[in-house]
Amino acid sequence: MASQTTNYLDRIDKLSVDIAKNIFELLKFAENKDDEVRYTALEKLAESRIKRDEIKKTLIDHLEDKSELVRVTCLEILGDWSCNIAEKAVVKCLNDSKSIVRTEAYIALSKYKSVAMSPYLGVNMTIHDEKKHGLNKRQQEVLHREVSKKGYGWREIDETAEAIKNGHL
């Protein structure tokens, strides 16, 4: 199995992403059962200057992949491409069980012009990341009230949480 994976990875590495037929081969590799092969194929697809609908659909579909590394990779690419057709799927990732995926979903959404000042940013942060800030229940409610629907980025959220924790809000 490891040898087969190595062969696939070598093949992926040799494919030029600006040749249409290679895009379709990479899309097939993105469906491989091996996490590393899927991840590598998706990373390679991100290099393409051809932003085909098939690539976007594959990235969106893989936001529900079993591998958190694959989900994070897709979020990074969709964010870098400002792929607005993926907005609803990216928003769903705000509730992912893995904090790294939730974080990348926030980052991806912050890059979308249509969502930059969206209520999505900050709303669910207190539900999943209260331990990071060390806030009690009342403080979490204050943080939620302070950041909801204001389009804050992580720095502003962290600063607000710190101010709450220190009794300044």
JSON list of C-alpha atoms in Angstrom, two decimals:
[
{"chain": "A", "resi": 1, "resn": "MET", "atom": "CA", "xyz": [0.00, 0.00, 0.00]},
{"chain": "A", "resi": 2, "resn": "ALA", "atom": "CA", "xyz": [2.79, 2.46, 0.90]},
{"chain": "A", "resi": 3, "resn": "SER", "atom": "CA", "xyz": [4.48, 1.77, -2.43]},
{"chain": "A", "resi": 4, "resn": "GLN", "atom": "CA", "xyz": [1.20, 2.41, -4.30]},
{"chain": "A", "resi": 5, "resn": "THR", "atom": "CA", "xyz": [0.77, 5.70, -2.39]},
{"chain": "A", "resi": 6, "resn": "THR", "atom": "CA", "xyz": [4.33, 6.70, -3.27]},
{"chain": "A", "resi": 7, "resn": "ASN", "atom": "CA", "xyz": [3.64, 5.94, -6.93]},
{"chain": "A", "resi": 8, "resn": "TYR", "atom": "CA", "xyz": [0.50, 8.09, -6.83]},
{"chain": "A", "resi": 9, "resn": "LEU", "atom": "CA", "xyz": [2.33, 10.94, -5.11]},
{"chain": "A", "resi": 10, "resn": "ASP", "atom": "CA", "xyz": [5.15, 10.80, -7.67]},
{"chain": "A", "resi": 11, "resn": "ARG", "atom": "CA", "xyz": [2.60, 10.86, -10.50]},
{"chain": "A", "resi": 12, "resn": "ILE", "atom": "CA", "xyz": [0.77, 13.83, -8.97]},
{"chain": "A", "resi": 13, "resn": "ASP", "atom": "CA", "xyz": [4.03, 15.73, -8.59]},
{"chain": "A", "resi": 14, "resn": "LYS", "atom": "CA", "xyz": [4.82, 15.29, -12.30]},
{"chain": "A", "resi": 15, "resn": "LEU", "atom": "CA", "xyz": [1.46, 16.55, -13.57]},
{"chain": "A", "resi": 16, "resn": "SER", "atom": "CA", "xyz": [1.27, 20.07, -14.96]},
{"chain": "A", "resi": 17, "resn": "VAL", "atom": "CA", "xyz": [-1.84, 21.78, -13.62]},
{"chain": "A", "resi": 18, "resn": "ASP", "atom": "CA", "xyz": [-2.26, 24.03, -16.61]},
{"chain": "A", "resi": 19, "resn": "ILE", "atom": "CA", "xyz": [-3.10, 21.21, -18.99]},
{"chain": "A", "resi": 20, "resn": "ALA", "atom": "CA", "xyz": [-6.80, 20.40, -18.94]},
{"chain": "A", "resi": 21, "resn": "LYS", "atom": "CA", "xyz": [-6.45, 16.60, -19.19]},
{"chain": "A", "resi": 22, "resn": "ASN", "atom": "CA", "xyz": [-4.16, 16.64, -16.13]},
{"chain": "A", "resi": 23, "resn": "ILE", "atom": "CA", "xyz": [-6.83, 18.49, -14.15]},
{"chain": "A", "resi": 24, "resn": "PHE", "atom": "CA", "xyz": [-9.17, 15.57, -14.69]},
{"chain": "A", "resi": 25, "resn": "GLU", "atom": "CA", "xyz": [-6.50, 13.09, -13.61]},
{"chain": "A", "resi": 26, "resn": "LEU", "atom": "CA", "xyz": [-5.87, 15.13, -10.46]},
{"chain": "A", "resi": 27, "resn": "LEU", "atom": "CA", "xyz": [-9.61, 15.21, -9.79]},
{"chain": "A", "resi": 28, "resn": "LYS", "atom": "CA", "xyz": [-9.56, 11.40, -9.86]},
{"chain": "A", "resi": 29, "resn": "PHE", "atom": "CA", "xyz": [-6.64, 11.35, -7.41]},
{"chain": "A", "resi": 30, "resn": "ALA", "atom": "CA", "xyz": [-8.66, 13.68, -5.16]},
{"chain": "A", "resi": 31, "resn": "GLU", "atom": "CA", "xyz": [-11.15, 10.80, -4.76]},
{"chain": "A", "resi": 32, "resn": "ASN", "atom": "CA", "xyz": [-8.48, 8.27, -3.70]},
{"chain": "A", "resi": 33, "resn": "LYS", "atom": "CA", "xyz": [-9.06, 6.42, -0.41]},
{"chain": "A", "resi": 34, "resn": "ASP", "atom": "CA", "xyz": [-5.63, 7.47, 0.91]},
{"chain": "A", "resi": 35, "resn": "ASP", "atom": "CA", "xyz": [-5.73, 10.78, 2.82]},
{"chain": "A", "resi": 36, "resn": "GLU", "atom": "CA", "xyz": [-2.25, 11.79, 1.70]},
{"chain": "A", "resi": 37, "resn": "VAL", "atom": "CA", "xyz": [-3.06, 11.21, -1.97]},
{"chain": "A", "resi": 38, "resn": "ARG", "atom": "CA", "xyz": [-6.29, 13.25, -1.70]},
{"chain": "A", "resi": 39, "resn": "TYR", "atom": "CA", "xyz": [-4.50, 16.06, 0.14]},
{"chain": "A", "resi": 40, "resn": "THR", "atom": "CA", "xyz": [-1.61, 16.15, -2.37]},
{"chain": "A", "resi": 41, "resn": "ALA", "atom": "CA", "xyz": [-3.94, 16.13, -5.37]},
{"chain": "A", "resi": 42, "resn": "LEU", "atom": "CA", "xyz": [-5.99, 19.00, -3.91]},
{"chain": "A", "resi": 43, "resn": "GLU", "atom": "CA", "xyz": [-2.84, 20.99, -3.15]},
{"chain": "A", "resi": 44, "resn": "LYS", "atom": "CA", "xyz": [-1.69, 20.47, -6.73]},
{"chain": "A", "resi": 45, "resn": "LEU", "atom": "CA", "xyz": [-5.10, 21.56, -8.06]},
{"chain": "A", "resi": 46, "resn": "ALA", "atom": "CA", "xyz": [-4.73, 24.79, -6.07]},
{"chain": "A", "resi": 47, "resn": "GLU", "atom": "CA", "xyz": [-1.74, 25.69, -8.26]},
{"chain": "A", "resi": 48, "resn": "SER", "atom": "CA", "xyz": [-3.91, 25.68, -11.37]},
{"chain": "A", "resi": 49, "resn": "ARG", "atom": "CA", "xyz": [-4.66, 28.93, -13.10]},
{"chain": "A", "resi": 50, "resn": "ILE", "atom": "CA", "xyz": [-7.64, 27.12, -14.58]},
{"chain": "A", "resi": 51, "resn": "LYS", "atom": "CA", "xyz": [-10.33, 27.57, -11.93]},
{"chain": "A", "resi": 52, "resn": "ARG", "atom": "CA", "xyz": [-12.75, 25.09, -13.45]},
{"chain": "A", "resi": 53, "resn": "ASP", "atom": "CA", "xyz": [-16.13, 24.42, -11.94]},
{"chain": "A", "resi": 54, "resn": "GLU", "atom": "CA", "xyz": [-15.10, 20.78, -11.47]},
{"chain": "A", "resi": 55, "resn": "ILE", "atom": "CA", "xyz": [-12.24, 21.83, -9.20]},
{"chain": "A", "resi": 56, "resn": "LYS", "atom": "CA", "xyz": [-14.48, 24.11, -7.14]},
{"chain": "A", "resi": 57, "resn": "LYS", "atom": "CA", "xyz": [-17.11, 21.36, -6.80]},
{"chain": "A", "resi": 58, "resn": "THR", "atom": "CA", "xyz": [-14.46, 18.87, -5.71]},
{"chain": "A", "resi": 59, "resn": "LEU", "atom": "CA", "xyz": [-13.12, 21.30, -3.10]},
{"chain": "A", "resi": 60, "resn": "ILE", "atom": "CA", "xyz": [-16.63, 21.96, -1.78]},
{"chain": "A", "resi": 61, "resn": "ASP", "atom": "CA", "xyz": [-17.40, 18.22, -1.65]},
{"chain": "A", "resi": 62, "resn": "HIS", "atom": "CA", "xyz": [-14.20, 17.60, 0.29]},
{"chain": "A", "resi": 63, "resn": "LEU", "atom": "CA", "xyz": [-15.22, 20.03, 3.04]},
{"chain": "A", "resi": 64, "resn": "GLU", "atom": "CA", "xyz": [-16.95, 16.94, 4.45]},
{"chain": "A", "resi": 65, "resn": "ASP", "atom": "CA", "xyz": [-13.91, 14.67, 4.00]},
{"chain": "A", "resi": 66, "resn": "LYS", "atom": "CA", "xyz": [-13.03, 12.37, 6.91]},
{"chain": "A", "resi": 67, "resn": "SER", "atom": "CA", "xyz": [-9.53, 13.87, 7.05]},
{"chain": "A", "resi": 68, "resn": "GLU", "atom": "CA", "xyz": [-9.27, 17.22, 8.82]},
{"chain": "A", "resi": 69, "resn": "LEU", "atom": "CA", "xyz": [-6.10, 17.94, 6.81]},
{"chain": "A", "resi": 70, "resn": "VAL", "atom": "CA", "xyz": [-8.08, 17.58, 3.59]},
{"chain": "A", "resi": 71, "resn": "ARG", "atom": "CA", "xyz": [-10.90, 19.80, 4.95]},
{"chain": "A", "resi": 72, "resn": "VAL", "atom": "CA", "xyz": [-8.40, 22.49, 6.03]},
{"chain": "A", "resi": 73, "resn": "THR", "atom": "CA", "xyz": [-6.65, 22.35, 2.65]},
{"chain": "A", "resi": 74, "resn": "CYS", "atom": "CA", "xyz": [-9.94, 22.85, 0.82]},
{"chain": "A", "resi": 75, "resn": "LEU", "atom": "CA", "xyz": [-10.86, 25.78, 3.06]},
{"chain": "A", "resi": 76, "resn": "GLU", "atom": "CA", "xyz": [-7.47, 27.41, 2.43]},
{"chain": "A", "resi": 77, "resn": "ILE", "atom": "CA", "xyz": [-7.88, 27.08, -1.32]},
{"chain": "A", "resi": 78, "resn": "LEU", "atom": "CA", "xyz": [-11.51, 28.24, -1.39]},
{"chain": "A", "resi": 79, "resn": "GLY", "atom": "CA", "xyz": [-10.56, 31.23, 0.77]},
{"chain": "A", "resi": 80, "resn": "ASP", "atom": "CA", "xyz": [-7.58, 32.13, -1.42]},
{"chain": "A", "resi": 81, "resn": "TRP", "atom": "CA", "xyz": [-9.79, 31.88, -4.51]},
{"chain": "A", "resi": 82, "resn": "SER", "atom": "CA", "xyz": [-12.61, 33.85, -2.80]},
{"chain": "A", "resi": 83, "resn": "CYS", "atom": "CA", "xyz": [-14.94, 31.20, -4.12]},
{"chain": "A", "resi": 84, "resn": "ASN", "atom": "CA", "xyz": [-18.32, 32.68, -3.25]},
{"chain": "A", "resi": 85, "resn": "ILE", "atom": "CA", "xyz": [-20.22, 29.67, -4.56]},
{"chain": "A", "resi": 86, "resn": "ALA", "atom": "CA", "xyz": [-18.73, 27.77, -1.60]},
{"chain": "A", "resi": 87, "resn": "GLU", "atom": "CA", "xyz": [-19.91, 30.24, 1.04]},
{"chain": "A", "resi": 88, "resn": "LYS", "atom": "CA", "xyz": [-22.71, 28.08, 2.50]},
{"chain": "A", "resi": 89, "resn": "ALA", "atom": "CA", "xyz": [-20.48, 25.00, 2.63]},
{"chain": "A", "resi": 90, "resn": "VAL", "atom": "CA", "xyz": [-17.70, 27.00, 4.31]},
{"chain": "A", "resi": 91, "resn": "VAL", "atom": "CA", "xyz": [-20.17, 28.39, 6.87]},
{"chain": "A", "resi": 92, "resn": "LYS", "atom": "CA", "xyz": [-21.11, 24.80, 7.78]},
{"chain": "A", "resi": 93, "resn": "CYS", "atom": "CA", "xyz": [-17.43, 24.23, 8.65]},
{"chain": "A", "resi": 94, "resn": "LEU", "atom": "CA", "xyz": [-17.77, 26.79, 11.45]},
{"chain": "A", "resi": 95, "resn": "ASN", "atom": "CA", "xyz": [-19.40, 23.94, 13.39]},
{"chain": "A", "resi": 96, "resn": "ASP", "atom": "CA", "xyz": [-16.78, 21.30, 12.56]},
{"chain": "A", "resi": 97, "resn": "SER", "atom": "CA", "xyz": [-15.67, 19.09, 15.44]},
{"chain": "A", "resi": 98, "resn": "LYS", "atom": "CA", "xyz": [-12.01, 20.08, 14.89]},
{"chain": "A", "resi": 99, "resn": "SER", "atom": "CA", "xyz": [-10.93, 23.57, 15.98]},
{"chain": "A", "resi": 100, "resn": "ILE", "atom": "CA", "xyz": [-8.32, 23.82, 13.20]},
{"chain": "A", "resi": 101, "resn": "VAL", "atom": "CA", "xyz": [-11.11, 23.37, 10.62]},
{"chain": "A", "resi": 102, "resn": "ARG", "atom": "CA", "xyz": [-13.32, 25.95, 12.36]},
{"chain": "A", "resi": 103, "resn": "THR", "atom": "CA", "xyz": [-10.41, 28.40, 12.45]},
{"chain": "A", "resi": 104, "resn": "GLU", "atom": "CA", "xyz": [-9.66, 27.92, 8.77]},
{"chain": "A", "resi": 105, "resn": "ALA", "atom": "CA", "xyz": [-13.36, 28.38, 7.96]},
{"chain": "A", "resi": 106, "resn": "TYR", "atom": "CA", "xyz": [-13.30, 31.78, 9.74]},
{"chain": "A", "resi": 107, "resn": "ILE", "atom": "CA", "xyz": [-10.18, 32.74, 7.82]},
{"chain": "A", "resi": 108, "resn": "ALA", "atom": "CA", "xyz": [-11.67, 31.63, 4.49]},
{"chain": "A", "resi": 109, "resn": "LEU", "atom": "CA", "xyz": [-14.88, 33.57, 5.13]},
{"chain": "A", "resi": 110, "resn": "SER", "atom": "CA", "xyz": [-12.94, 36.69, 6.06]},
{"chain": "A", "resi": 111, "resn": "LYS", "atom": "CA", "xyz": [-11.47, 36.67, 2.53]},
{"chain": "A", "resi": 112, "resn": "TYR", "atom": "CA", "xyz": [-14.87, 36.68, 0.82]},
{"chain": "A", "resi": 113, "resn": "LYS", "atom": "CA", "xyz": [-16.01, 40.16, -0.14]},
{"chain": "A", "resi": 114, "resn": "SER", "atom": "CA", "xyz": [-19.66, 39.18, 0.29]},
{"chain": "A", "resi": 115, "resn": "VAL", "atom": "CA", "xyz": [-19.02, 37.90, 3.81]},
{"chain": "A", "resi": 116, "resn": "ALA", "atom": "CA", "xyz": [-16.27, 40.17, 5.12]},
{"chain": "A", "resi": 117, "resn": "MET", "atom": "CA", "xyz": [-18.66, 42.06, 7.41]},
{"chain": "A", "resi": 118, "resn": "SER", "atom": "CA", "xyz": [-20.89, 39.06, 7.91]},
{"chain": "A", "resi": 119, "resn": "PRO", "atom": "CA", "xyz": [-22.54, 37.94, 11.13]},
{"chain": "A", "resi": 120, "resn": "TYR", "atom": "CA", "xyz": [-20.86, 34.56, 10.58]},
{"chain": "A", "resi": 121, "resn": "LEU", "atom": "CA", "xyz": [-17.57, 35.88, 11.88]},
{"chain": "A", "resi": 122, "resn": "GLY", "atom": "CA", "xyz": [-17.48, 35.71, 15.62]},
{"chain": "A", "resi": 123, "resn": "VAL", "atom": "CA", "xyz": [-20.93, 34.25, 16.23]},
{"chain": "A", "resi": 124, "resn": "ASN", "atom": "CA", "xyz": [-19.93, 30.64, 16.83]},
{"chain": "A", "resi": 125, "resn": "MET", "atom": "CA", "xyz": [-16.44, 31.42, 18.11]},
{"chain": "A", "resi": 126, "resn": "THR", "atom": "CA", "xyz": [-17.53, 31.60, 21.75]},
{"chain": "A", "resi": 127, "resn": "ILE", "atom": "CA", "xyz": [-19.34, 28.27, 21.54]},
{"chain": "A", "resi": 128, "resn": "HIS", "atom": "CA", "xyz": [-16.26, 26.37, 20.39]},
{"chain": "A", "resi": 129, "resn": "ASP", "atom": "CA", "xyz": [-13.31, 28.33, 21.68]},
{"chain": "A", "resi": 130, "resn": "GLU", "atom": "CA", "xyz": [-14.29, 29.48, 25.16]},
{"chain": "A", "resi": 131, "resn": "LYS", "atom": "CA", "xyz": [-11.54, 27.33, 26.68]},
{"chain": "A", "resi": 132, "resn": "LYS", "atom": "CA", "xyz": [-8.94, 29.23, 24.68]},
{"chain": "A", "resi": 133, "resn": "HIS", "atom": "CA", "xyz": [-9.98, 32.46, 26.30]},
{"chain": "A", "resi": 134, "resn": "GLY", "atom": "CA", "xyz": [-10.58, 30.97, 29.75]},
{"chain": "A", "resi": 135, "resn": "LEU", "atom": "CA", "xyz": [-13.90, 32.76, 30.17]},
{"chain": "A", "resi": 136, "resn": "ASN", "atom": "CA", "xyz": [-16.73, 31.74, 32.47]},
{"chain": "A", "resi": 137, "resn": "LYS", "atom": "CA", "xyz": [-20.32, 31.48, 31.17]},
{"chain": "A", "resi": 138, "resn": "ARG", "atom": "CA", "xyz": [-21.23, 35.13, 31.86]},
{"chain": "A", "resi": 139, "resn": "GLN", "atom": "CA", "xyz": [-18.00, 36.32, 30.26]},
{"chain": "A", "resi": 140, "resn": "GLN", "atom": "CA", "xyz": [-18.70, 34.14, 27.22]},
{"chain": "A", "resi": 141, "resn": "GLU", "atom": "CA", "xyz": [-22.10, 35.79, 26.85]},
{"chain": "A", "resi": 142, "resn": "VAL", "atom": "CA", "xyz": [-20.49, 39.24, 27.01]},
{"chain": "A", "resi": 143, "resn": "LEU", "atom": "CA", "xyz": [-17.91, 38.21, 24.40]},
{"chain": "A", "resi": 144, "resn": "HIS", "atom": "CA", "xyz": [-20.65, 36.86, 22.15]},
{"chain": "A", "resi": 145, "resn": "ARG", "atom": "CA", "xyz": [-22.63, 40.11, 22.48]},
{"chain": "A", "resi": 146, "resn": "GLU", "atom": "CA", "xyz": [-19.53, 42.24, 21.82]},
{"chain": "A", "resi": 147, "resn": "VAL", "atom": "CA", "xyz": [-18.36, 40.45, 18.66]},
{"chain": "A", "resi": 148, "resn": "SER", "atom": "CA", "xyz": [-21.56, 39.18, 17.04]},
{"chain": "A", "resi": 149, "resn": "LYS", "atom": "CA", "xyz": [-22.43, 40.69, 13.68]},
{"chain": "A", "resi": 150, "resn": "LYS", "atom": "CA", "xyz": [-19.50, 43.11, 13.75]},
{"chain": "A", "resi": 151, "resn": "GLY", "atom": "CA", "xyz": [-17.19, 41.26, 11.36]},
{"chain": "A", "resi": 152, "resn": "TYR", "atom": "CA", "xyz": [-14.31, 41.18, 13.83]},
{"chain": "A", "resi": 153, "resn": "GLY", "atom": "CA", "xyz": [-11.14, 39.29, 12.98]},
{"chain": "A", "resi": 154, "resn": "TRP", "atom": "CA", "xyz": [-9.25, 37.02, 15.39]},
{"chain": "A", "resi": 155, "resn": "ARG", "atom": "CA", "xyz": [-7.08, 39.83, 16.79]},
{"chain": "A", "resi": 156, "resn": "GLU", "atom": "CA", "xyz": [-10.12, 41.91, 17.75]},
{"chain": "A", "resi": 157, "resn": "ILE", "atom": "CA", "xyz": [-11.87, 38.88, 19.23]},
{"chain": "A", "resi": 158, "resn": "ASP", "atom": "CA", "xyz": [-8.79, 37.96, 21.28]},
{"chain": "A", "resi": 159, "resn": "GLU", "atom": "CA", "xyz": [-8.43, 41.56, 22.50]},
{"chain": "A", "resi": 160, "resn": "THR", "atom": "CA", "xyz": [-12.12, 41.73, 23.43]},
{"chain": "A", "resi": 161, "resn": "ALA", "atom": "CA", "xyz": [-11.89, 38.41, 25.30]},
{"chain": "A", "resi": 162, "resn": "GLU", "atom": "CA", "xyz": [-8.83, 39.64, 27.19]},
{"chain": "A", "resi": 163, "resn": "ALA", "atom": "CA", "xyz": [-10.64, 42.87, 28.13]},
{"chain": "A", "resi": 164, "resn": "ILE", "atom": "CA", "xyz": [-13.62, 40.87, 29.40]},
{"chain": "A", "resi": 165, "resn": "LYS", "atom": "CA", "xyz": [-11.39, 38.49, 31.35]},
{"chain": "A", "resi": 166, "resn": "ASN", "atom": "CA", "xyz": [-9.63, 41.44, 33.00]},
{"chain": "A", "resi": 167, "resn": "GLY", "atom": "CA", "xyz": [-12.94, 43.09, 33.93]},
{"chain": "A", "resi": 168, "resn": "HIS", "atom": "CA", "xyz": [-12.72, 46.01, 31.50]},
{"chain": "A", "resi": 169, "resn": "LEU", "atom": "CA", "xyz": [-16.00, 45.11, 29.73]}
]
